[in-house]
PDB file of C-alpha atoms in Angstrom:
ATOM      1  CA  MET A 387      63.493  94.397 111.018  1.00 85.00           C
ATOM      2  CA  TYR A 388      66.114  97.038 111.794  1.00 94.00           C
ATOM      3  CA  GLU A 389      68.174  98.393 108.913  1.00 95.00           C
ATOM      4  CA  LYS A 390      71.441  99.454 110.603  1.00 98.00           C
ATOM      5  CA  VAL A 391      72.244  98.789 114.258  1.00 98.00           C
ATOM      6  CA  LEU A 392      75.314  99.683 116.313  1.00 98.00           C
ATOM      7  CA  LEU A 393      76.235  97.422 119.246  1.00 97.00           C
ATOM      8  CA  LEU A 394      78.672  99.160 121.609  1.00 96.00           C
ATOM      9  CA  ILE A 395      80.506  97.096 124.224  1.00 93.00           C
ATOM     10  CA  ASN A 396      82.036  98.911 127.185  1.00 83.00           C
ATOM     11  CA  GLY A 397      85.835  98.781 126.992  1.00 74.00           C
ATOM     12  CA  GLU A 398      86.258  97.840 130.651  1.00 69.00           C
ATOM     13  CA  LYS A 399      84.804  94.427 129.933  1.00 66.00           C
ATOM     14  CA  SER A 400      87.166  91.470 129.816  1.00 74.00           C
ATOM     15  CA  MET A 401      87.680  89.374 126.704  1.00 76.00           C
ATOM     16  CA  ASP A 402      85.739  86.527 128.347  1.00 80.00           C
ATOM     17  CA  GLU A 403      82.800  88.824 129.038  1.00 81.00           C
ATOM     18  CA  LYS A 404      82.901  90.177 125.502  1.00 83.00           C
ATOM     19  CA  GLN A 405      82.848  86.622 124.152  1.00 86.00           C
ATOM     20  CA  GLN A 406      79.884  85.841 126.392  1.00 85.00           C
ATOM     21  CA  VAL A 407      77.998  88.801 124.970  1.00 88.00           C
ATOM     22  CA  MET A 408      78.837  87.784 121.416  1.00 90.00           C
ATOM     23  CA  GLN A 409      77.793  84.157 121.937  1.00 94.00           C
ATOM     24  CA  GLN A 410      74.543  84.884 123.768  1.00 96.00           C
ATOM     25  CA  VAL A 411      73.345  88.057 122.089  1.00 97.00           C
ATOM     26  CA  VAL A 412      74.521  88.204 118.480  1.00 96.00           C
ATOM     27  CA  PRO A 413      72.616  85.067 117.314  1.00 97.00           C
ATOM     28  CA  ILE A 414      69.411  86.697 118.583  1.00 98.00           C
ATOM     29  CA  LEU A 415      70.129  90.091 117.051  1.00 97.00           C
ATOM     30  CA  GLU A 416      71.454  89.173 113.600  1.00 96.00           C
ATOM     31  CA  PRO A 417      68.288  87.594 112.105  1.00 96.00           C
ATOM     32  CA  ASN A 418      66.394  90.823 112.835  1.00 95.00           C
ATOM     33  CA  ILE A 419      68.983  93.298 111.552  1.00 97.00           C
ATOM     34  CA  GLN A 420      70.080  93.973 107.990  1.00 97.00           C
ATOM     35  CA  LYS A 421      73.480  95.310 109.049  1.00 98.00           C
ATOM     36  CA  LEU A 422      74.874  94.877 112.570  1.00 98.00           C
ATOM     37  CA  THR A 423      78.027  96.831 113.442  1.00 97.00           C
ATOM     38  CA  ILE A 424      79.847  95.748 116.622  1.00 95.00           C
ATOM     39  CA  ARG A 425      82.408  97.974 118.326  1.00 95.00           C
ATOM     40  CA  GLN A 426      84.277  97.678 121.600  1.00 92.00           C
ATOM     41  CA  THR A 427      85.484 100.962 123.044  1.00 93.00           C
ATOM     42  CA  PHE A 428      88.488 101.292 125.337  1.00 90.00           C
ATOM     43  CA  SER A 429      87.944 104.678 126.975  1.00 92.00           C
ATOM     44  CA  LYS A 430      85.135 107.049 127.903  1.00 92.00           C
ATOM     45  CA  GLU A 431      86.279 109.395 125.160  1.00 94.00           C
ATOM     46  CA  GLU A 432      86.140 106.695 122.497  1.00 96.00           C
ATOM     47  CA  PHE A 433      82.698 105.595 123.677  1.00 96.00           C
ATOM     48  CA  GLN A 434      81.447 109.185 123.518  1.00 96.00           C
ATOM     49  CA  GLU A 435      82.867 109.632 120.020  1.00 96.00           C
ATOM     50  CA  MET A 436      81.129 106.473 118.817  1.00 96.00           C
ATOM     51  CA  CYS A 437      77.816 107.754 120.181  1.00 97.00           C
ATOM     52  CA  GLN A 438      78.356 111.135 118.528  1.00 96.00           C
ATOM     53  CA  GLU A 439      78.937 109.482 115.156  1.00 94.00           C
ATOM     54  CA  ALA A 440      75.966 107.114 115.413  1.00 95.00           C
ATOM     55  CA  THR A 441      73.303 109.410 113.979  1.00 95.00           C
ATOM     56  CA  HIS A 442      72.899 107.305 110.822  1.00 95.00           C
ATOM     57  CA  PHE A 443      71.998 104.122 112.729  1.00 98.00           C
ATOM     58  CA  SER A 444      68.384 103.098 113.244  1.00 97.00           C
ATOM     59  CA  LEU A 445      69.186 101.781 116.743  1.00 98.00           C
ATOM     60  CA  ILE A 446      72.070 101.930 119.220  1.00 99.00           C
ATOM     61  CA  ILE A 447      72.486  99.014 121.622  1.00 98.00           C
ATOM     62  CA  ILE A 448      74.899  99.469 124.516  1.00 98.00           C
ATOM     63  CA  TYR A 449      76.238  96.732 126.752  1.00 96.00           C
ATOM     64  CA  GLY A 450      77.220  98.084 130.145  1.00 94.00           C
ATOM     65  CA  GLY A 451      76.004  99.378 133.483  1.00 93.00           C
ATOM     66  CA  ASP A 452      74.442 102.613 134.669  1.00 94.00           C
ATOM     67  CA  GLY A 453      77.657 104.572 134.066  1.00 93.00           C
ATOM     68  CA  THR A 454      77.627 103.467 130.430  1.00 96.00           C
ATOM     69  CA  VAL A 455      73.979 104.474 130.071  1.00 98.00           C
ATOM     70  CA  HIS A 456      74.874 107.848 131.599  1.00 98.00           C
ATOM     71  CA  LEU A 457      77.622 108.426 129.016  1.00 97.00           C
ATOM     72  CA  ALA A 458      75.327 107.452 126.152  1.00 98.00           C
ATOM     73  CA  ILE A 459      72.418 109.688 127.121  1.00 98.00           C
ATOM     74  CA  ASN A 460      74.770 112.641 127.534  1.00 98.00           C
ATOM     75  CA  GLU A 461      75.767 112.331 123.886  1.00 98.00           C
ATOM     76  CA  LEU A 462      72.360 111.412 122.482  1.00 98.00           C
ATOM     77  CA  GLY A 463      70.695 114.134 124.537  1.00 97.00           C
ATOM     78  CA  LYS A 464      72.625 116.772 122.580  1.00 96.00           C
ATOM     79  CA  MET A 465      71.164 115.621 119.254  1.00 96.00           C
ATOM     80  CA  ASP A 466      68.018 117.027 117.658  1.00 92.00           C
ATOM     81  CA  ALA A 467      66.840 113.600 116.491  1.00 94.00           C
ATOM     82  CA  PRO A 468      68.916 110.858 118.139  1.00 96.00           C
ATOM     83  CA  PRO A 469      68.376 107.209 117.231  1.00 98.00           C
ATOM     84  CA  PRO A 470      66.569 105.047 119.791  1.00 98.00           C
ATOM     85  CA  LEU A 471      68.711 103.555 122.555  1.00 99.00           C
ATOM     86  CA  ALA A 472      68.589  99.992 123.888  1.00 99.00           C
ATOM     87  CA  VAL A 473      70.418  98.609 126.918  1.00 98.00           C
ATOM     88  CA  LEU A 474      71.916  95.168 127.455  1.00 98.00           C
ATOM     89  CA  PRO A 475      72.486  95.107 131.238  1.00 96.00           C
ATOM     90  CA  GLY A 476      76.178  94.555 131.935  1.00 93.00           C
ATOM     91  CA  GLY A 477      76.880  96.412 135.175  1.00 89.00           C
ATOM     92  CA  THR A 478      76.623  95.823 138.898  1.00 84.00           C
ATOM     93  CA  CYS A 479      73.127  97.226 139.462  1.00 88.00           C
ATOM     94  CA  ASN A 480      71.667  98.148 136.049  1.00 95.00           C
ATOM     95  CA  ASP A 481      69.139 100.360 137.777  1.00 94.00           C
ATOM     96  CA  PHE A 482      67.734 102.256 134.816  1.00 97.00           C
ATOM     97  CA  SER A 483      67.320  99.138 132.704  1.00 98.00           C
ATOM     98  CA  ARG A 484      65.201  97.812 135.584  1.00 97.00           C
ATOM     99  CA  SER A 485      63.123 101.009 135.542  1.00 96.00           C
ATOM    100  CA  ILE A 486      62.198 100.365 131.900  1.00 98.00           C
ATOM    101  CA  SER A 487      61.532  96.646 132.508  1.00 98.00           C
ATOM    102  CA  ILE A 488      64.502  95.209 130.600  1.00 98.00           C
ATOM    103  CA  PRO A 489      65.182  91.607 131.722  1.00 98.00           C
ATOM    104  CA  GLN A 490      68.489  91.177 133.521  1.00 97.00           C
ATOM    105  CA  ASN A 491      69.254  87.949 131.681  1.00 96.00           C
ATOM    106  CA  LEU A 492      71.299  88.718 128.545  1.00 96.00           C
ATOM    107  CA  LYS A 493      69.406  86.442 126.163  1.00 97.00           C
ATOM    108  CA  LYS A 494      66.022  87.648 127.390  1.00 98.00           C
ATOM    109  CA  ALA A 495      67.200  91.260 127.180  1.00 98.00           C
ATOM    110  CA  ALA A 496      68.265  90.729 123.550  1.00 98.00           C
ATOM    111  CA  GLN A 497      64.905  89.160 122.728  1.00 98.00           C
ATOM    112  CA  THR A 498      63.149  92.109 124.366  1.00 98.00           C
ATOM    113  CA  ILE A 499      65.190  94.568 122.316  1.00 98.00           C
ATOM    114  CA  MET A 500      64.229  92.770 119.125  1.00 97.00           C
ATOM    115  CA  SER A 501      60.542  93.030 120.042  1.00 96.00           C
ATOM    116  CA  ASN A 502      60.938  96.714 119.090  1.00 94.00           C
ATOM    117  CA  LYS A 503      58.782  98.267 121.815  1.00 98.00           C
ATOM    118  CA  ILE A 504      60.033 101.868 121.799  1.00 98.00           C
ATOM    119  CA  ARG A 505      58.808 104.579 124.141  1.00 98.00           C
ATOM    120  CA  ASN A 506      59.761 108.187 124.873  1.00 98.00           C
ATOM    121  CA  VAL A 507      61.336 108.735 128.297  1.00 98.00           C
ATOM    122  CA  ASP A 508      62.159 111.845 130.297  1.00 98.00           C
ATOM    123  CA  LEU A 509      65.697 113.009 131.004  1.00 98.00           C
ATOM    124  CA  ALA A 510      66.863 115.297 133.794  1.00 99.00           C
ATOM    125  CA  TYR A 511      69.384 118.086 133.260  1.00 99.00           C
ATOM    126  CA  VAL A 512      71.724 119.280 136.003  1.00 99.00           C
ATOM    127  CA  ASN A 513      74.472 121.912 135.698  1.00 98.00           C
ATOM    128  CA  GLY A 514      75.208 121.138 132.060  1.00 97.00           C
ATOM    129  CA  ARG A 515      74.804 117.345 132.147  1.00 98.00           C
ATOM    130  CA  TYR A 516      71.937 114.950 131.576  1.00 98.00           C
ATOM    131  CA  TYR A 517      71.040 112.118 133.880  1.00 98.00           C
ATOM    132  CA  VAL A 518      68.422 109.449 133.485  1.00 98.00           C
ATOM    133  CA  ASN A 519      68.031 107.779 136.888  1.00 96.00           C
ATOM    134  CA  PHE A 520      68.965 109.904 139.909  1.00 96.00           C
ATOM    135  CA  ALA A 521      70.971 112.754 141.350  1.00 97.00           C
ATOM    136  CA  GLY A 522      71.868 112.496 145.020  1.00 94.00           C
ATOM    137  CA  VAL A 523      73.690 114.408 147.741  1.00 95.00           C
ATOM    138  CA  GLY A 524      74.699 113.105 151.147  1.00 90.00           C
ATOM    139  CA  LEU A 525      74.500 109.492 152.297  1.00 83.00           C
ATOM    140  CA  ILE A 526      74.020 108.004 148.816  1.00 79.00           C
ATOM    141  CA  THR A 527      77.106 109.755 147.443  1.00 79.00           C
ATOM    142  CA  GLU A 528      79.198 108.761 150.436  1.00 72.00           C
ATOM    143  CA  ALA A 529      78.067 105.144 150.111  1.00 60.00           C
ATOM    144  CA  SER A 530      78.858 105.069 146.383  1.00 57.00           C
ATOM    145  CA  GLU A 531      82.276 106.702 146.785  1.00 53.00           C
ATOM    146  CA  ASN A 532      83.314 104.406 149.634  1.00 47.00           C
ATOM    147  CA  ILE A 533      82.461 101.031 148.129  1.00 50.00           C
ATOM    148  CA  ASP A 534      85.342  98.614 148.513  1.00 49.00           C
ATOM    149  CA  PRO A 535      86.375  97.691 144.909  1.00 51.00           C
ATOM    150  CA  GLN A 536      87.237  94.137 145.969  1.00 52.00           C
ATOM    151  CA  LEU A 537      83.880  93.761 147.710  1.00 41.00           C
ATOM    152  CA  LYS A 538      82.116  95.132 144.625  1.00 45.00           C
ATOM    153  CA  SER A 539      83.995  92.691 142.394  1.00 48.00           C
ATOM    154  CA  SER A 540      83.177  89.733 144.639  1.00 42.00           C
ATOM    155  CA  PHE A 541      79.636  90.519 145.776  1.00 41.00           C
ATOM    156  CA  GLY A 542      78.295  92.970 143.192  1.00 45.00           C
ATOM    157  CA  ARG A 543      75.111  94.733 144.227  1.00 49.00           C
ATOM    158  CA  LEU A 544      75.399  93.514 147.852  1.00 46.00           C
ATOM    159  CA  SER A 545      78.420  95.812 148.182  1.00 44.00           C
ATOM    160  CA  TYR A 546      76.122  98.845 147.875  1.00 52.00           C
ATOM    161  CA  PHE A 547      74.005  97.687 150.801  1.00 49.00           C
ATOM    162  CA  VAL A 548      77.107  96.987 152.916  1.00 44.00           C
ATOM    163  CA  SER A 549      78.542 100.406 152.093  1.00 47.00           C
ATOM    164  CA  ALA A 550      75.209 102.094 152.902  1.00 51.00           C
ATOM    165  CA  ILE A 551      75.173 100.431 156.326  1.00 48.00           C
ATOM    166  CA  GLN A 552      78.770 101.503 156.975  1.00 52.00           C
ATOM    167  CA  GLN A 553      78.098 105.097 155.940  1.00 49.00           C
ATOM    168  CA  PHE A 554      74.844 105.195 157.907  1.00 51.00           C
ATOM    169  CA  GLN A 555      76.833 104.458 161.067  1.00 51.00           C
ATOM    170  CA  GLN A 556      79.051 107.490 160.377  1.00 58.00           C
ATOM    171  CA  SER A 557      76.501 109.765 158.743  1.00 64.00           C
ATOM    172  CA  GLN A 558      75.334 113.050 160.213  1.00 75.00           C
ATOM    173  CA  SER A 559      72.538 115.289 159.059  1.00 86.00           C
ATOM    174  CA  GLN A 560      73.443 118.565 157.384  1.00 92.00           C
ATOM    175  CA  PRO A 561      71.506 121.686 156.394  1.00 96.00           C
ATOM    176  CA  PHE A 562      69.966 121.654 152.914  1.00 98.00           C
ATOM    177  CA  TYR A 563      68.329 124.560 151.146  1.00 98.00           C
ATOM    178  CA  LEU A 564      65.940 123.524 148.374  1.00 98.00           C
ATOM    179  CA  GLU A 565      63.720 125.286 145.908  1.00 99.00           C
ATOM    180  CA  VAL A 566      61.129 122.873 144.556  1.00 98.00           C
ATOM    181  CA  ASP A 567      59.112 124.511 141.769  1.00 98.00           C
ATOM    182  CA  GLY A 568      59.631 127.805 143.565  1.00 97.00           C
ATOM    183  CA  GLU A 569      58.755 126.525 147.051  1.00 97.00           C
ATOM    184  CA  GLU A 570      61.611 127.222 149.460  1.00 98.00           C
ATOM    185  CA  ILE A 571      62.509 124.428 151.871  1.00 97.00           C
ATOM    186  CA  GLU A 572      65.180 124.414 154.558  1.00 97.00           C
ATOM    187  CA  GLU A 573      65.775 121.024 156.114  1.00 94.00           C
ATOM    188  CA  GLU A 574      68.307 119.161 158.210  1.00 94.00           C
ATOM    189  CA  ALA A 575      68.767 115.910 156.326  1.00 92.00           C
ATOM    190  CA  GLU A 576      71.172 113.067 155.704  1.00 88.00           C
ATOM    191  CA  MET A 577      70.375 112.730 152.020  1.00 89.00           C
ATOM    192  CA  VAL A 578      68.520 114.388 149.171  1.00 95.00           C
ATOM    193  CA  LEU A 579      67.582 112.417 146.053  1.00 94.00           C
ATOM    194  CA  VAL A 580      66.132 113.868 142.870  1.00 97.00           C
ATOM    195  CA  MET A 581      64.840 110.895 140.913  1.00 96.00           C
ATOM    196  CA  ASN A 582      63.807 110.354 137.314  1.00 97.00           C
ATOM    197  CA  GLY A 583      63.906 106.555 137.502  1.00 96.00           C
ATOM    198  CA  PHE A 584      62.871 104.512 140.511  1.00 91.00           C
ATOM    199  CA  TYR A 585      65.634 101.981 141.255  1.00 91.00           C
ATOM    200  CA  VAL A 586      68.751 102.556 143.351  1.00 85.00           C
ATOM    201  CA  GLY A 587      71.188  99.746 144.117  1.00 81.00           C
ATOM    202  CA  THR A 588      68.799  97.283 142.374  1.00 84.00           C
ATOM    203  CA  HIS A 589      66.028  98.169 144.828  1.00 82.00           C
ATOM    204  CA  GLN A 590      62.782  99.737 143.706  1.00 85.00           C
ATOM    205  CA  PHE A 591      61.478 102.794 145.520  1.00 80.00           C
ATOM    206  CA  PRO A 592      58.321 101.782 147.405  1.00 73.00           C
ATOM    207  CA  LEU A 593      55.987 104.285 145.742  1.00 78.00           C
ATOM    208  CA  PRO A 594      53.558 103.417 142.937  1.00 78.00           C
ATOM    209  CA  ASP A 595      53.402 106.780 141.159  1.00 83.00           C
ATOM    210  CA  ILE A 596      57.032 107.320 140.095  1.00 89.00           C
ATOM    211  CA  SER A 597      57.354 107.292 136.314  1.00 95.00           C
ATOM    212  CA  VAL A 598      60.005 108.074 133.715  1.00 97.00           C
ATOM    213  CA  GLN A 599      57.263 109.449 131.450  1.00 97.00           C
ATOM    214  CA  ASP A 600      55.341 111.856 133.685  1.00 97.00           C
ATOM    215  CA  GLY A 601      57.383 115.014 133.088  1.00 98.00           C
ATOM    216  CA  LEU A 602      58.146 115.227 136.805  1.00 98.00           C
ATOM    217  CA  LEU A 603      61.100 114.686 139.109  1.00 98.00           C
ATOM    218  CA  ASP A 604      60.599 112.902 142.427  1.00 96.00           C
ATOM    219  CA  VAL A 605      62.406 114.591 145.301  1.00 96.00           C
ATOM    220  CA  PHE A 606      63.170 112.632 148.470  1.00 91.00           C
ATOM    221  CA  VAL A 607      64.493 114.381 151.557  1.00 92.00           C
ATOM    222  CA  VAL A 608      65.750 111.773 154.034  1.00 86.00           C
ATOM    223  CA  LYS A 609      65.810 113.624 157.328  1.00 85.00           C
ATOM    224  CA  GLU A 610      67.184 110.917 159.545  1.00 72.00           C
ATOM    225  CA  SER A 611      68.079 107.363 158.639  1.00 64.00           C
ATOM    226  CA  ASN A 612      68.331 104.364 160.894  1.00 63.00           C
ATOM    227  CA  LEU A 613      69.206 100.744 160.368  1.00 59.00           C
ATOM    228  CA  GLN A 614      65.599  99.569 160.533  1.00 64.00           C
ATOM    229  CA  MET A 615      64.472 102.130 157.952  1.00 63.00           C
ATOM    230  CA  ILE A 616      67.280 101.147 155.565  1.00 61.00           C
ATOM    231  CA  ARG A 617      66.411  97.469 155.933  1.00 59.00           C
ATOM    232  CA  GLU A 618      62.719  98.143 155.318  1.00 60.00           C
ATOM    233  CA  TRP A 619      63.492 100.407 152.356  1.00 59.00           C
ATOM    234  CA  PHE A 620      65.727  97.819 150.732  1.00 54.00           C
ATOM    235  CA  SER A 621      63.142  95.089 151.298  1.00 54.00           C
ATOM    236  CA  LEU A 622      60.319  97.333 149.970  1.00 50.00           C
ATOM    237  CA  ASN A 623      58.562  97.293 153.342  1.00 51.00           C
ATOM    238  CA  TYR A 624      59.046 100.975 154.139  1.00 53.00           C
ATOM    239  CA  ILE A 625      55.714 102.776 153.995  1.00 53.00           C
ATOM    240  CA  TYR A 626      55.702 106.439 153.034  1.00 55.00           C
ATOM    241  CA  ASP A 627      52.530 107.971 154.467  1.00 55.00           C
ATOM    242  CA  GLY A 628      52.866 111.496 153.039  1.00 55.00           C
ATOM    243  CA  ASN A 629      53.241 113.010 156.496  1.00 55.00           C
ATOM    244  CA  GLN A 630      55.559 116.017 156.450  1.00 49.00           C
ATOM    245  CA  GLU A 631      56.911 114.892 159.830  1.00 52.00           C
ATOM    246  CA  SER A 632      57.902 111.523 158.361  1.00 71.00           C
ATOM    247  CA  GLN A 633      61.610 110.721 158.202  1.00 79.00           C
ATOM    248  CA  ILE A 634      61.327 110.747 154.409  1.00 83.00           C
ATOM    249  CA  ARG A 635      59.680 113.675 152.664  1.00 88.00           C
ATOM    250  CA  HIS A 636      58.535 113.195 149.071  1.00 91.00           C
ATOM    251  CA  LEU A 637      57.729 115.967 146.606  1.00 94.00           C
ATOM    252  CA  GLN A 638      57.245 116.120 142.842  1.00 96.00           C
ATOM    253  CA  ALA A 639      58.482 118.984 140.697  1.00 98.00           C
ATOM    254  CA  LYS A 640      59.728 120.096 137.298  1.00 99.00           C
ATOM    255  CA  LYS A 641      62.550 122.265 138.654  1.00 99.00           C
ATOM    256  CA  VAL A 642      64.718 121.720 141.731  1.00 99.00           C
ATOM    257  CA  HIS A 643      67.556 123.763 143.228  1.00 99.00           C
ATOM    258  CA  VAL A 644      69.795 122.140 145.871  1.00 99.00           C
ATOM    259  CA  GLU A 645      72.277 123.983 148.077  1.00 98.00           C
ATOM    260  CA  THR A 646      74.405 122.915 151.029  1.00 98.00           C
ATOM    261  CA  SER A 647      76.337 125.023 153.534  1.00 95.00           C
ATOM    262  CA  GLU A 648      79.576 123.936 151.868  1.00 96.00           C
ATOM    263  CA  PRO A 649      80.126 122.262 148.470  1.00 97.00           C
ATOM    264  CA  LYS A 650      79.177 118.579 148.454  1.00 96.00           C
ATOM    265  CA  ASP A 651      79.686 115.951 145.758  1.00 95.00           C
ATOM    266  CA  VAL A 652      76.633 115.183 143.644  1.00 97.00           C
ATOM    267  CA  ASP A 653      76.163 111.608 142.426  1.00 94.00           C
ATOM    268  CA  THR A 654      74.425 111.362 139.043  1.00 96.00           C
ATOM    269  CA  ASP A 655      73.611 107.816 137.916  1.00 94.00           C
ATOM    270  CA  GLY A 656      76.505 106.527 140.038  1.00 88.00           C
ATOM    271  CA  GLU A 657      79.021 109.037 138.658  1.00 91.00           C
ATOM    272  CA  VAL A 658      80.356 112.197 140.342  1.00 92.00           C
ATOM    273  CA  TYR A 659      80.950 115.130 137.979  1.00 95.00           C
ATOM    274  CA  MET A 660      79.952 118.138 140.095  1.00 97.00           C
ATOM    275  CA  GLN A 661      79.297 119.628 143.512  1.00 97.00           C
ATOM    276  CA  THR A 662      76.482 121.632 145.030  1.00 98.00           C
ATOM    277  CA  PRO A 663      74.830 124.018 144.397  1.00 99.00           C
ATOM    278  CA  VAL A 664      72.929 122.446 141.498  1.00 99.00           C
ATOM    279  CA  ASP A 665      69.927 123.368 139.382  1.00 99.00           C
ATOM    280  CA  ILE A 666      67.926 120.457 138.009  1.00 99.00           C
ATOM    281  CA  HIS A 667      65.015 120.378 135.606  1.00 99.00           C
ATOM    282  CA  VAL A 668      63.169 117.652 133.754  1.00 99.00           C
ATOM    283  CA  ILE A 669      63.081 117.445 129.957  1.00 98.00           C
ATOM    284  CA  PRO A 670      59.915 115.503 129.087  1.00 97.00           C
ATOM    285  CA  VAL A 671      60.006 112.704 126.488  1.00 95.00           C
ATOM    286  CA  LYS A 672      63.519 113.652 125.422  1.00 96.00           C
ATOM    287  CA  LEU A 673      64.813 110.242 124.343  1.00 98.00           C
ATOM    288  CA  LYS A 674      63.430 107.161 122.604  1.00 98.00           C
ATOM    289  CA  MET A 675      64.352 103.906 124.343  1.00 99.00           C
ATOM    290  CA  VAL A 676      63.551 100.244 123.854  1.00 99.00           C
ATOM    291  CA  VAL A 677      61.539  99.107 126.864  1.00 99.00           C
ATOM    292  CA  GLY A 678      60.417  95.784 128.254  1.00 98.00           C
ATOM    293  CA  GLU A 679      57.093  94.041 127.776  1.00 96.00           C
ATOM    294  CA  GLU A 680      55.853  95.037 131.256  1.00 94.00           C
ATOM    295  CA  PHE A 681      56.711  98.733 130.880  1.00 95.00           C
TER     296      PHE A 681
END
């Protein structure tokens, strides 16, 4: 039984969607909570303020997508002892909620949250901001920035795959300079990803040892992409063999520095707040989160 719980609903949601959340989720939450406070925010600033003021709650539940999770962890990450965070998936991809095994069905997600399985998870810190899932430069940023809003509205997560294919056809490799735990790497690549989670665009990375609890970041240097590789990656059939000559190079590290020959946008959890160069480091077990049964 939780004593005081705050349910935050992203302000971009329509009234119909808010009603759906209330009808499906609240009847599951209320019997397990002494006092449930429900707030809908109407701007990023208001959402951030609500998170800042939520220190006296025993649990914060947010309804939204990866951008909403990103906003929340950037406020909670500043606190010495933040309350645990739970996520009701309400976005297009909901990648981090997938990484912590939260069901994508609203009712099942609410039931999972009430099971009270709380674990510590790592956060990553880049140029003054936290992120929880990934930071990326190159193809992934271009694909995210060039998604057709109408296509995204109509087809949801499929729009990311379509945009990736479109950007792949136009993409060119560029020089990257990396420092990975002090090891200097210079590479021509189309994309660099520094992962904490292991889902992008609803698709799981095809490696068994990525964890949000291992105190490590997973660095992927995609040297050259092609349509077949993208298809295999998105269908989980791509096999990474650890060969340095492979088209995808994978390293693990606690600290990563990324530079490009000219400033490039950096996508963090689907949001762009900065450009290269960036310094990234992992902060082990920084935040308590409600996780799924299979986590």
